[in-house]
Amino acid sequence: MNVAVKSAVRTLRILELFASSDRQLALRDVAAALALPKSSTHMLLATLMAEGYLETTPEGRYRMGTALGGEHGWVGGVTATILRAATPELDMLLTRFQESVVLGVPTPAHDVRIATSRQSPLAVRYEVSRDPLMPGWCTAMGHAMLAFRPEAEARAYLAGARRTALTENTVTEVDAIMDKLRRWRALGHALNIDERFDGASGAAVPVRDPDGVPHAALNMVTLTPRFLRRREAIIEALTEAARRIEARVFGSAADACPDAADFADADQDGG
């Protein structure tokens, strides 16, 4: 039995929307983003403002109350919102491909923290790591997110990372990794072919806000022969899933086009 109280759910969605946005929102912005009637949205906003959760600006817009502007935002901020939006996508990808699926988020140091995952049910499979932290410099999720950070920022991270070869295919030179990041940015996804583990390969697609900032990455990883056979279908499915997550979290899909002024043309190959 569904015991959710509609007004309570709507209130939580409004708080999460403000926590995940870095701009002030008007009544019409909130109603449109959450597909709510303007009348009930106005009442909820007024209640939240009266209780101190929201504040108004001189322009008549709303913002999160300054007392709630902590380091992690309201109830996990954008990460919690992405996690909820990604749940049905991970389930769908697992059902379709029967391969391990992972949602990762960036750490402040530009490595990757596993937010949630789905383990492949196949007898021979890639085992999702029990360690929640993964290196950003040699993983598909790390590359997918680094590719959409400023080049100077990505280079500084790589220069400070301990880049030790993990397999004979691991790329460790900063310039070579930067070349890969430019290629991934142009393609909109990153590949990892036998770089972190021999015999394990996968693809990752970033989840970005309308300004293009990556907040997470959706990754599928499996045995290399199985990945190579279904690579195009996996990349397409991950990309579509990431766009749906973006639409649910940010209200519209992020622009997937690379900045031609910063990145050169790319061709699709593994590594």
PDB file of C-alpha atoms in Angstrom, residues 5 8 20 33 46 61 70 120 123 126 137 156 178 184 206 208 218 224:
ATOM      1  CA  VAL A   5       1.682  11.799   1.647  1.00  0.00           C
ATOM      2  CA  ALA A   8       5.204  15.784   2.020  1.00  0.00           C
ATOM      3  CA  SER A  20      20.841  20.903  -6.329  1.00  0.00           C
ATOM      4  CA  ALA A  33      10.931  21.433 -13.037  1.00  0.00           C
ATOM      5  CA  ALA A  46       5.091  30.093   1.102  1.00  0.00           C
ATOM      6  CA  ARG A  61      12.699  34.608  -6.564  1.00  0.00           C
ATOM      7  CA  GLY A  70      25.890  23.451   4.719  1.00  0.00           C
ATOM      8  CA  SER A 120      25.796  -9.033 -12.751  1.00  0.00           C
ATOM      9  CA  ALA A 123      28.352 -16.958 -13.171  1.00  0.00           C
ATOM     10  CA  TYR A 126      32.988  -8.566 -13.229  1.00  0.00           C
ATOM     11  CA  TRP A 137      43.078   8.686 -13.521  1.00  0.00           C
ATOM     12  CA  ALA A 156      46.905  19.260 -12.065  1.00  0.00           C
ATOM     13  CA  MET A 178      45.082  14.217 -21.477  1.00  0.00           C
ATOM     14  CA  TRP A 184      36.318  11.167 -24.516  1.00  0.00           C
ATOM     15  CA  PRO A 206      28.915  11.467 -17.358  1.00  0.00           C
ATOM     16  CA  ARG A 208      26.060  16.688 -16.173  1.00  0.00           C
ATOM     17  CA  LEU A 218      27.154   5.809 -15.215  1.00  0.00           C
ATOM     18  CA  THR A 224      36.561  -7.760 -22.292  1.00  0.00           C
TER      19      THR A 224
END
